PDB file of C-alpha atoms and ligand atoms in Angstrom:
ATOM      1  CA  UNK G   1     -46.577  15.872 -13.207  1.00 44.00           C
ATOM      2  CA  UNK G   2     -44.356  17.253 -10.504  1.00 45.00           C
ATOM      3  CA  UNK G   3     -44.078  13.766  -9.055  1.00 46.00           C
ATOM      4  CA  UNK G   4     -43.144  12.325 -12.403  1.00 45.00           C
ATOM      5  CA  UNK G   5     -40.494  15.004 -12.897  1.00 46.00           C
ATOM      6  CA  UNK G   6     -39.089  14.251  -9.462  1.00 44.00           C
ATOM      7  CA  UNK G   7     -38.953  10.533 -10.161  1.00 45.00           C
ATOM      8  CA  UNK G   8     -37.208  11.208 -13.447  1.00 43.00           C
ATOM      9  CA  UNK G   9     -34.661  13.472 -11.720  1.00 41.00           C
ATOM     10  CA  UNK G  10     -34.001  10.753  -9.156  1.00 42.00           C
ATOM     11  CA  UNK G  11     -33.376   8.148 -11.851  1.00 41.00           C
ATOM     12  CA  UNK G  12     -31.038  10.509 -13.724  1.00 39.00           C
ATOM     13  CA  UNK G  13     -29.263  11.190 -10.418  1.00 39.00           C
ATOM     14  CA  UNK G  14     -28.685   7.489  -9.893  1.00 42.00           C
ATOM     15  CA  UNK G  15     -27.490   6.987 -13.420  1.00 38.00           C
ATOM     16  CA  UNK G  16     -24.985   9.843 -13.114  1.00 42.00           C
ATOM     17  CA  UNK G  17     -23.646   8.752  -9.733  1.00 49.00           C
ATOM     18  CA  UNK G  18     -23.160   5.186 -10.955  1.00 56.00           C
ATOM     19  CA  UNK G  19     -24.497   3.627  -7.791  1.00 68.00           C
ATOM     20  CA  UNK G  20     -27.136   4.725  -5.290  1.00 72.00           C
ATOM     21  CA  UNK G  21     -26.026   6.625  -2.201  1.00 86.00           C
ATOM     22  CA  UNK G  22     -26.187   4.728   1.056  1.00 87.00           C
ATOM     23  CA  UNK G  23     -28.709   5.851   3.665  1.00 93.00           C
ATOM     24  CA  UNK G  24     -26.188   6.289   6.488  1.00 96.00           C
ATOM     25  CA  UNK G  25     -27.269   6.836  10.100  1.00 97.00           C
ATOM     26  CA  UNK G  26     -24.901   8.813  12.304  1.00 97.00           C
ATOM     27  CA  UNK G  27     -24.731   7.241  15.774  1.00 96.00           C
ATOM     28  CA  UNK G  28     -25.809   9.522  18.668  1.00 96.00           C
ATOM     29  CA  UNK G  29     -22.235   9.531  20.045  1.00 93.00           C
ATOM     30  CA  UNK G  30     -20.908  10.829  16.717  1.00 95.00           C
ATOM     31  CA  UNK G  31     -23.502  13.576  16.160  1.00 96.00           C
ATOM     32  CA  UNK G  32     -21.538  16.330  17.951  1.00 97.00           C
ATOM     33  CA  UNK G  33     -18.384  15.616  15.953  1.00 97.00           C
ATOM     34  CA  UNK G  34     -20.363  15.870  12.693  1.00 97.00           C
ATOM     35  CA  UNK G  35     -22.448  18.903  13.743  1.00 97.00           C
ATOM     36  CA  UNK G  36     -21.156  20.948  10.783  1.00 97.00           C
ATOM     37  CA  UNK G  37     -23.521  20.018   7.886  1.00 97.00           C
ATOM     38  CA  UNK G  38     -20.808  20.582   5.216  1.00 97.00           C
ATOM     39  CA  UNK G  39     -18.419  18.285   7.057  1.00 97.00           C
ATOM     40  CA  UNK G  40     -21.139  15.656   7.489  1.00 97.00           C
ATOM     41  CA  UNK G  41     -21.922  15.797   3.763  1.00 97.00           C
ATOM     42  CA  UNK G  42     -18.237  15.314   2.886  1.00 98.00           C
ATOM     43  CA  UNK G  43     -17.975  12.408   5.359  1.00 98.00           C
ATOM     44  CA  UNK G  44     -20.989  10.607   3.852  1.00 97.00           C
ATOM     45  CA  UNK G  45     -19.655  11.256   0.348  1.00 97.00           C
ATOM     46  CA  UNK G  46     -16.300   9.767   1.383  1.00 98.00           C
ATOM     47  CA  UNK G  47     -17.972   6.687   2.902  1.00 98.00           C
ATOM     48  CA  UNK G  48     -19.832   6.043  -0.353  1.00 97.00           C
ATOM     49  CA  UNK G  49     -16.608   6.519  -2.311  1.00 98.00           C
ATOM     50  CA  UNK G  50     -14.622   4.211   0.009  1.00 98.00           C
ATOM     51  CA  UNK G  51     -16.867   1.303  -0.945  1.00 96.00           C
ATOM     52  CA  UNK G  52     -15.066   1.063  -4.263  1.00 96.00           C
ATOM     53  CA  UNK G  53     -11.478   1.494  -2.966  1.00 98.00           C
ATOM     54  CA  UNK G  54      -9.261  -1.266  -4.343  1.00 98.00           C
ATOM     55  CA  UNK G  55      -7.417  -3.499  -1.866  1.00 98.00           C
ATOM     56  CA  UNK G  56      -5.126  -6.542  -2.018  1.00 98.00           C
ATOM     57  CA  UNK G  57      -5.015  -8.225   1.411  1.00 97.00           C
ATOM     58  CA  UNK G  58      -3.543 -11.509   0.197  1.00 97.00           C
ATOM     59  CA  UNK G  59      -2.581 -12.672   3.711  1.00 97.00           C
ATOM     60  CA  UNK G  60      -5.246 -11.396   6.100  1.00 96.00           C
ATOM     61  CA  UNK G  61      -8.149 -11.192   3.597  1.00 96.00           C
ATOM     62  CA  UNK G  62      -9.180  -8.117   5.624  1.00 94.00           C
ATOM     63  CA  UNK G  63     -10.102  -5.184   3.369  1.00 95.00           C
ATOM     64  CA  UNK G  64      -9.297  -1.705   4.645  1.00 96.00           C
ATOM     65  CA  UNK G  65     -11.082   0.746   2.356  1.00 97.00           C
ATOM     66  CA  UNK G  66     -10.388   4.402   3.129  1.00 98.00           C
ATOM     67  CA  UNK G  67     -11.366   7.739   1.613  1.00 98.00           C
ATOM     68  CA  UNK G  68     -11.437  11.431   2.351  1.00 98.00           C
ATOM     69  CA  UNK G  69     -13.070  14.413   0.686  1.00 98.00           C
ATOM     70  CA  UNK G  70     -11.173  17.700   0.811  1.00 98.00           C
ATOM     71  CA  UNK G  71     -11.976  21.206  -0.386  1.00 97.00           C
ATOM     72  CA  UNK G  72      -9.797  21.940  -3.402  1.00 97.00           C
ATOM     73  CA  UNK G  73      -9.751  24.665  -6.076  1.00 95.00           C
ATOM     74  CA  UNK G  74     -13.227  25.971  -5.244  1.00 96.00           C
ATOM     75  CA  UNK G  75     -14.721  22.474  -5.360  1.00 97.00           C
ATOM     76  CA  UNK G  76     -14.163  19.143  -3.694  1.00 98.00           C
ATOM     77  CA  UNK G  77     -11.776  16.282  -4.310  1.00 98.00           C
ATOM     78  CA  UNK G  78     -12.421  12.675  -3.305  1.00 98.00           C
ATOM     79  CA  UNK G  79      -9.335  10.552  -2.705  1.00 98.00           C
ATOM     80  CA  UNK G  80      -9.148   6.830  -1.979  1.00 98.00           C
ATOM     81  CA  UNK G  81      -6.709   4.499  -0.245  1.00 98.00           C
ATOM     82  CA  UNK G  82      -6.614   0.758   0.360  1.00 98.00           C
ATOM     83  CA  UNK G  83      -4.440  -1.844   2.040  1.00 98.00           C
ATOM     84  CA  UNK G  84      -2.248  -4.318   0.197  1.00 98.00           C
ATOM     85  CA  UNK G  85      -0.088  -7.063   1.673  1.00 98.00           C
ATOM     86  CA  UNK G  86       3.033  -8.752   0.374  1.00 96.00           C
ATOM     87  CA  UNK G  87       4.967 -11.976   0.993  1.00 93.00           C
ATOM     88  CA  UNK G  88       6.363 -11.829   4.550  1.00 95.00           C
ATOM     89  CA  UNK G  89       3.672 -10.307   6.735  1.00 96.00           C
ATOM     90  CA  UNK G  90       4.227  -6.746   5.487  1.00 96.00           C
ATOM     91  CA  UNK G  91       1.596  -4.326   4.240  1.00 97.00           C
ATOM     92  CA  UNK G  92       0.768  -0.878   2.961  1.00 97.00           C
ATOM     93  CA  UNK G  93      -2.101   0.095   5.229  1.00 97.00           C
ATOM     94  CA  UNK G  94      -5.328   1.840   4.183  1.00 97.00           C
ATOM     95  CA  UNK G  95      -4.696   5.136   5.953  1.00 98.00           C
ATOM     96  CA  UNK G  96      -1.033   5.448   4.901  1.00 98.00           C
ATOM     97  CA  UNK G  97      -2.074   4.615   1.339  1.00 98.00           C
ATOM     98  CA  UNK G  98      -4.773   7.304   1.503  1.00 98.00           C
ATOM     99  CA  UNK G  99      -2.525  10.064   2.879  1.00 98.00           C
ATOM    100  CA  UNK G 100       0.147   9.201   0.338  1.00 98.00           C
ATOM    101  CA  UNK G 101      -2.462   9.574  -2.432  1.00 98.00           C
ATOM    102  CA  UNK G 102      -3.624  12.922  -1.005  1.00 98.00           C
ATOM    103  CA  UNK G 103      -0.032  14.172  -0.966  1.00 98.00           C
ATOM    104  CA  UNK G 104       0.439  12.904  -4.523  1.00 98.00           C
ATOM    105  CA  UNK G 105      -2.666  14.851  -5.616  1.00 98.00           C
ATOM    106  CA  UNK G 106      -2.285  18.171  -3.770  1.00 98.00           C
ATOM    107  CA  UNK G 107       1.125  18.225  -2.051  1.00 98.00           C
ATOM    108  CA  UNK G 108       2.042  17.914   1.621  1.00 98.00           C
ATOM    109  CA  UNK G 109       1.042  21.421   2.788  1.00 98.00           C
ATOM    110  CA  UNK G 110      -2.466  21.276   1.359  1.00 98.00           C
ATOM    111  CA  UNK G 111      -2.820  17.695   2.558  1.00 98.00           C
ATOM    112  CA  UNK G 112      -1.979  18.750   6.109  1.00 98.00           C
ATOM    113  CA  UNK G 113      -4.277  21.757   5.952  1.00 98.00           C
ATOM    114  CA  UNK G 114      -7.305  20.188   4.282  1.00 98.00           C
ATOM    115  CA  UNK G 115      -7.613  16.583   5.445  1.00 98.00           C
ATOM    116  CA  UNK G 116     -10.087  16.781   8.328  1.00 98.00           C
ATOM    117  CA  UNK G 117     -11.094  13.142   8.461  1.00 98.00           C
ATOM    118  CA  UNK G 118     -10.316   9.661   7.242  1.00 98.00           C
ATOM    119  CA  UNK G 119     -13.369   7.541   6.492  1.00 98.00           C
ATOM    120  CA  UNK G 120     -13.229   3.750   6.511  1.00 98.00           C
ATOM    121  CA  UNK G 121     -15.837   1.532   4.946  1.00 97.00           C
ATOM    122  CA  UNK G 122     -15.994  -1.891   6.544  1.00 93.00           C
ATOM    123  CA  UNK G 123     -18.251  -4.780   7.482  1.00 90.00           C
ATOM    124  CA  UNK G 124     -17.766  -3.999  11.211  1.00 91.00           C
ATOM    125  CA  UNK G 125     -16.506  -0.910  13.069  1.00 92.00           C
ATOM    126  CA  UNK G 126     -14.589  -0.802  16.362  1.00 84.00           C
ATOM    127  CA  UNK G 127     -11.303  -2.400  15.313  1.00 74.00           C
ATOM    128  CA  UNK G 128      -9.246  -0.457  17.868  1.00 78.00           C
ATOM    129  CA  UNK G 129      -7.656   2.334  15.850  1.00 88.00           C
ATOM    130  CA  UNK G 130      -4.611   2.653  13.626  1.00 93.00           C
ATOM    131  CA  UNK G 131      -1.448   0.567  14.050  1.00 95.00           C
ATOM    132  CA  UNK G 132       1.732   2.186  15.385  1.00 96.00           C
ATOM    133  CA  UNK G 133       3.215   2.855  11.970  1.00 96.00           C
ATOM    134  CA  UNK G 134       0.026   4.530  10.701  1.00 97.00           C
ATOM    135  CA  UNK G 135      -0.108   6.637  13.872  1.00 97.00           C
ATOM    136  CA  UNK G 136       3.448   7.852  13.245  1.00 97.00           C
ATOM    137  CA  UNK G 137       2.601   8.649   9.617  1.00 98.00           C
ATOM    138  CA  UNK G 138      -0.644  10.461  10.461  1.00 98.00           C
ATOM    139  CA  UNK G 139       1.125  12.409  13.233  1.00 97.00           C
ATOM    140  CA  UNK G 140       3.608  13.639  10.606  1.00 98.00           C
ATOM    141  CA  UNK G 141       1.241  14.299   7.687  1.00 98.00           C
ATOM    142  CA  UNK G 142      -2.033  15.604   9.179  1.00 98.00           C
ATOM    143  CA  UNK G 143      -3.345  18.175  11.658  1.00 98.00           C
ATOM    144  CA  UNK G 144      -3.747  15.202  13.937  1.00 98.00           C
ATOM    145  CA  UNK G 145      -5.082  17.215  16.887  1.00 97.00           C
ATOM    146  CA  UNK G 146      -8.281  17.845  14.858  1.00 97.00           C
ATOM    147  CA  UNK G 147      -8.325  14.707  12.717  1.00 98.00           C
ATOM    148  CA  UNK G 148     -11.513  12.619  12.840  1.00 98.00           C
ATOM    149  CA  UNK G 149     -11.557   8.886  12.234  1.00 97.00           C
ATOM    150  CA  UNK G 150     -14.845   7.793  10.705  1.00 98.00           C
ATOM    151  CA  UNK G 151     -16.093   4.268  10.202  1.00 97.00           C
ATOM    152  CA  UNK G 152     -19.128   3.388   8.110  1.00 97.00           C
ATOM    153  CA  UNK G 153     -20.450  -0.027   9.099  1.00 97.00           C
ATOM    154  CA  UNK G 154     -21.724  -1.838   6.021  1.00 95.00           C
ATOM    155  CA  UNK G 155     -23.851  -4.324   7.967  1.00 94.00           C
ATOM    156  CA  UNK G 156     -26.269  -1.683   9.353  1.00 95.00           C
ATOM    157  CA  UNK G 157     -25.129   1.570   7.654  1.00 96.00           C
ATOM    158  CA  UNK G 158     -24.254   3.283  10.940  1.00 97.00           C
ATOM    159  CA  UNK G 159     -21.524   5.921  11.050  1.00 97.00           C
ATOM    160  CA  UNK G 160     -19.068   5.921  13.976  1.00 97.00           C
ATOM    161  CA  UNK G 161     -16.698   8.827  14.594  1.00 97.00           C
ATOM    162  CA  UNK G 162     -13.811   9.332  16.996  1.00 96.00           C
ATOM    163  CA  UNK G 163     -10.935  11.739  17.414  1.00 96.00           C
ATOM    164  CA  UNK G 164      -7.564  10.386  16.260  1.00 97.00           C
ATOM    165  CA  UNK G 165      -5.968  12.311  19.148  1.00 96.00           C
ATOM    166  CA  UNK G 166      -7.758  10.066  21.648  1.00 94.00           C
ATOM    167  CA  UNK G 167      -5.296   7.290  20.820  1.00 92.00           C
ATOM    168  CA  UNK G 168      -2.198   9.459  21.192  1.00 95.00           C
ATOM    169  CA  UNK G 169      -0.249   9.686  24.460  1.00 92.00           C
ATOM    170  CA  UNK G 170       2.855  11.864  24.133  1.00 87.00           C
ATOM    171  CA  UNK G 171       5.807  10.815  26.289  1.00 86.00           C
ATOM    172  CA  UNK G 172       5.750  14.061  28.265  1.00 83.00           C
ATOM    173  CA  UNK G 173       2.363  12.976  29.620  1.00 88.00           C
ATOM    174  CA  UNK G 174       3.694   9.676  30.958  1.00 88.00           C
ATOM    175  CA  UNK G 175       3.315   9.578  34.761  1.00 89.00           C
ATOM    176  CA  UNK G 176       6.433  10.272  36.826  1.00 90.00           C
ATOM    177  CA  UNK G 177       7.014   7.676  39.543  1.00 91.00           C
ATOM    178  CA  UNK G 178       9.789   7.200  42.091  1.00 92.00           C
ATOM    179  CA  UNK G 179      12.279   4.379  41.400  1.00 89.00           C
ATOM    180  CA  UNK G 180      10.585   2.211  44.077  1.00 89.00           C
ATOM    181  CA  UNK G 181       7.299   2.556  42.177  1.00 89.00           C
ATOM    182  CA  UNK G 182       8.633   0.672  39.149  1.00 91.00           C
ATOM    183  CA  UNK G 183       8.570  -2.726  40.837  1.00 92.00           C
ATOM    184  CA  UNK G 184      12.305  -3.189  40.186  1.00 95.00           C
ATOM    185  CA  UNK G 185      15.170  -3.104  42.676  1.00 95.00           C
ATOM    186  CA  UNK G 186      17.529  -0.122  42.566  1.00 94.00           C
ATOM    187  CA  UNK G 187      20.264  -2.426  41.257  1.00 95.00           C
ATOM    188  CA  UNK G 188      18.038  -3.763  38.442  1.00 96.00           C
ATOM    189  CA  UNK G 189      16.943  -0.275  37.436  1.00 96.00           C
ATOM    190  CA  UNK G 190      20.509   0.985  37.504  1.00 96.00           C
ATOM    191  CA  UNK G 191      21.702  -1.968  35.441  1.00 97.00           C
ATOM    192  CA  UNK G 192      18.973  -1.418  32.845  1.00 98.00           C
ATOM    193  CA  UNK G 193      19.673   2.330  32.632  1.00 97.00           C
ATOM    194  CA  UNK G 194      23.406   1.660  32.119  1.00 98.00           C
ATOM    195  CA  UNK G 195      22.619  -0.982  29.485  1.00 98.00           C
ATOM    196  CA  UNK G 196      20.281   1.387  27.603  1.00 98.00           C
ATOM    197  CA  UNK G 197      22.752   4.277  27.765  1.00 98.00           C
ATOM    198  CA  UNK G 198      25.509   1.966  26.550  1.00 98.00           C
ATOM    199  CA  UNK G 199      23.310   0.810  23.658  1.00 98.00           C
ATOM    200  CA  UNK G 200      22.599   4.406  22.690  1.00 98.00           C
ATOM    201  CA  UNK G 201      26.317   5.016  22.138  1.00 98.00           C
ATOM    202  CA  UNK G 202      26.074   2.543  19.248  1.00 98.00           C
ATOM    203  CA  UNK G 203      23.595   2.047  16.455  1.00 98.00           C
ATOM    204  CA  UNK G 204      23.659   3.758  13.057  1.00 98.00           C
ATOM    205  CA  UNK G 205      22.572   7.339  12.624  1.00 97.00           C
ATOM    206  CA  UNK G 206      22.686   8.542   9.028  1.00 97.00           C
ATOM    207  CA  UNK G 207      19.540  10.675   9.098  1.00 97.00           C
ATOM    208  CA  UNK G 208      18.106  10.182  12.609  1.00 96.00           C
ATOM    209  CA  UNK G 209      18.449  13.429  14.592  1.00 96.00           C
ATOM    210  CA  UNK G 210      20.166  13.117  18.009  1.00 95.00           C
ATOM    211  CA  UNK G 211      16.902  13.741  19.872  1.00 94.00           C
ATOM    212  CA  UNK G 212      15.331  10.705  18.177  1.00 95.00           C
ATOM    213  CA  UNK G 213      18.291   8.350  18.640  1.00 97.00           C
ATOM    214  CA  UNK G 214      17.555   6.018  21.553  1.00 97.00           C
ATOM    215  CA  UNK G 215      18.996   2.947  23.203  1.00 98.00           C
ATOM    216  CA  UNK G 216      16.724   0.354  24.757  1.00 98.00           C
ATOM    217  CA  UNK G 217      17.264  -2.324  27.407  1.00 98.00           C
ATOM    218  CA  UNK G 218      14.748  -5.093  28.085  1.00 98.00           C
ATOM    219  CA  UNK G 219      14.599  -7.239  31.231  1.00 98.00           C
ATOM    220  CA  UNK G 220      12.800 -10.577  30.885  1.00 98.00           C
ATOM    221  CA  UNK G 221      11.370 -12.838  33.586  1.00 97.00           C
ATOM    222  CA  UNK G 222      14.433 -15.105  33.284  1.00 98.00           C
ATOM    223  CA  UNK G 223      16.554 -12.180  34.542  1.00 97.00           C
ATOM    224  CA  UNK G 224      18.339 -11.666  31.229  1.00 98.00           C
ATOM    225  CA  UNK G 225      18.870  -8.215  29.701  1.00 98.00           C
ATOM    226  CA  UNK G 226      18.751  -7.579  25.938  1.00 98.00           C
ATOM    227  CA  UNK G 227      19.668  -4.246  24.404  1.00 98.00           C
ATOM    228  CA  UNK G 228      19.691  -2.474  21.049  1.00 98.00           C
ATOM    229  CA  UNK G 229      20.046   0.972  19.473  1.00 98.00           C
ATOM    230  CA  UNK G 230      18.186   2.461  16.523  1.00 98.00           C
ATOM    231  CA  UNK G 231      19.792   2.057  13.114  1.00 98.00           C
ATOM    232  CA  UNK G 232      18.846   3.655   9.822  1.00 97.00           C
ATOM    233  CA  UNK G 233      20.048   3.082   6.276  1.00 97.00           C
ATOM    234  CA  UNK G 234      20.346   4.937   2.985  1.00 97.00           C
ATOM    235  CA  UNK G 235      16.988   3.606   1.740  1.00 97.00           C
ATOM    236  CA  UNK G 236      15.116   4.935   4.817  1.00 97.00           C
ATOM    237  CA  UNK G 237      14.394   1.565   6.391  1.00 96.00           C
ATOM    238  CA  UNK G 238      14.714   2.361  10.059  1.00 97.00           C
ATOM    239  CA  UNK G 239      15.531  -0.543  12.395  1.00 97.00           C
ATOM    240  CA  UNK G 240      13.589   0.028  15.584  1.00 98.00           C
ATOM    241  CA  UNK G 241      15.531  -0.388  18.868  1.00 98.00           C
ATOM    242  CA  UNK G 242      12.806  -1.843  21.073  1.00 98.00           C
ATOM    243  CA  UNK G 243      11.752  -4.212  18.320  1.00 98.00           C
ATOM    244  CA  UNK G 244      15.384  -5.260  17.918  1.00 98.00           C
ATOM    245  CA  UNK G 245      15.806  -6.010  21.647  1.00 98.00           C
ATOM    246  CA  UNK G 246      12.523  -7.944  21.746  1.00 98.00           C
ATOM    247  CA  UNK G 247      13.560  -9.888  18.663  1.00 98.00           C
ATOM    248  CA  UNK G 248      16.786 -10.955  20.395  1.00 98.00           C
ATOM    249  CA  UNK G 249      14.794 -12.150  23.412  1.00 98.00           C
ATOM    250  CA  UNK G 250      12.310 -13.980  21.161  1.00 98.00           C
ATOM    251  CA  UNK G 251      15.187 -15.632  19.310  1.00 98.00           C
ATOM    252  CA  UNK G 252      16.258 -17.119  22.656  1.00 98.00           C
ATOM    253  CA  UNK G 253      12.627 -18.162  23.287  1.00 98.00           C
ATOM    254  CA  UNK G 254      12.665 -15.754  26.201  1.00 98.00           C
ATOM    255  CA  UNK G 255       9.172 -14.337  25.662  1.00 98.00           C
ATOM    256  CA  UNK G 256       8.074 -12.700  28.916  1.00 98.00           C
ATOM    257  CA  UNK G 257       9.203  -9.109  29.492  1.00 98.00           C
ATOM    258  CA  UNK G 258       9.367  -7.503  32.925  1.00 97.00           C
ATOM    259  CA  UNK G 259      10.664  -4.048  32.076  1.00 96.00           C
ATOM    260  CA  UNK G 260      11.782  -1.823  29.214  1.00 97.00           C
ATOM    261  CA  UNK G 261      14.117   1.123  29.753  1.00 97.00           C
ATOM    262  CA  UNK G 262      14.628   3.691  26.982  1.00 97.00           C
ATOM    263  CA  UNK G 263      17.607   6.082  27.078  1.00 97.00           C
ATOM    264  CA  UNK G 264      17.568   9.212  24.929  1.00 97.00           C
ATOM    265  CA  UNK G 265      19.489  12.432  24.590  1.00 95.00           C
ATOM    266  CA  UNK G 266      20.576  13.669  28.041  1.00 92.00           C
ATOM    267  CA  UNK G 267      18.179  16.226  29.499  1.00 92.00           C
ATOM    268  CA  UNK G 268      15.231  15.198  27.308  1.00 91.00           C
ATOM    269  CA  UNK G 269      12.366  12.743  27.670  1.00 92.00           C
ATOM    270  CA  UNK G 270      13.214  10.063  25.099  1.00 94.00           C
ATOM    271  CA  UNK G 271      10.848   9.740  22.161  1.00 92.00           C
ATOM    272  CA  UNK G 272       9.807   6.217  21.231  1.00 93.00           C
ATOM    273  CA  UNK G 273       7.879   5.958  17.956  1.00 95.00           C
ATOM    274  CA  UNK G 274       4.432   4.401  17.943  1.00 96.00           C
ATOM    275  CA  UNK G 275       5.661   1.649  15.643  1.00 96.00           C
ATOM    276  CA  UNK G 276       8.192   0.644  18.290  1.00 96.00           C
ATOM    277  CA  UNK G 277       5.695   1.006  21.133  1.00 92.00           C
ATOM    278  CA  UNK G 278       3.527  -1.519  19.330  1.00 87.00           C
TER     279      UNK G 278
HETATM  280 ZN1   ZN Y 301      -1.520   0.745   9.981  1.00 83.62          ZN
END
């Protein structure tokens, strides 16, 4: 009788949930990061939810299905995100989509406070982390120092977890080396620094604060130097300086870069966004 009742409860459970829960296995390397049983439960719930996240990867055909579960109003809230691509190779990525949806649901402060992880559901895990633009967005919208990146691998139902912070290297942690250690001559280095400083005097700065306005000079293997400054516009479409300099070189079919020099506000280590580092 008890068995029958249990079986009945299980069937009702399935019917209510819509689809059966996946029997996920947390990999040994991820066990410490998911030691908190409440967190683990939310992660597994998010992985199940991410399976049904809608995507539209018309170019790459690569689905990025993301979800998180946050504590909200005494209960829990499950929020989804998915990638979609459009025309020229441009895309809204899964994790930016997700964080935007969280902010839409609960506002930016609660989003920053409550999002502890982003769970991806995919055929294979180990894709190498978020792109530069997503890193910039997650740095701005989450408590990124504590953020966990979870991947549920559909092929064998294993759960892989890593810290988002592992992929972040702030500029102030870049190694300091003497000029001779750069592999450039003093004249080349000087020329590049002057070119980058000169570029920084230009550009367009409607909303970019002075500490984020940089000039960039690029030296290619042909000995040519290309330079550009950051430029923003009224619709918040920032034109990235390193990307601009590399695009000039690529336009000249000058594809091999020897050195990049970034000039920022005097007295500060210049900040180069992850999108531009990519
Ligand atoms: Zn991305």
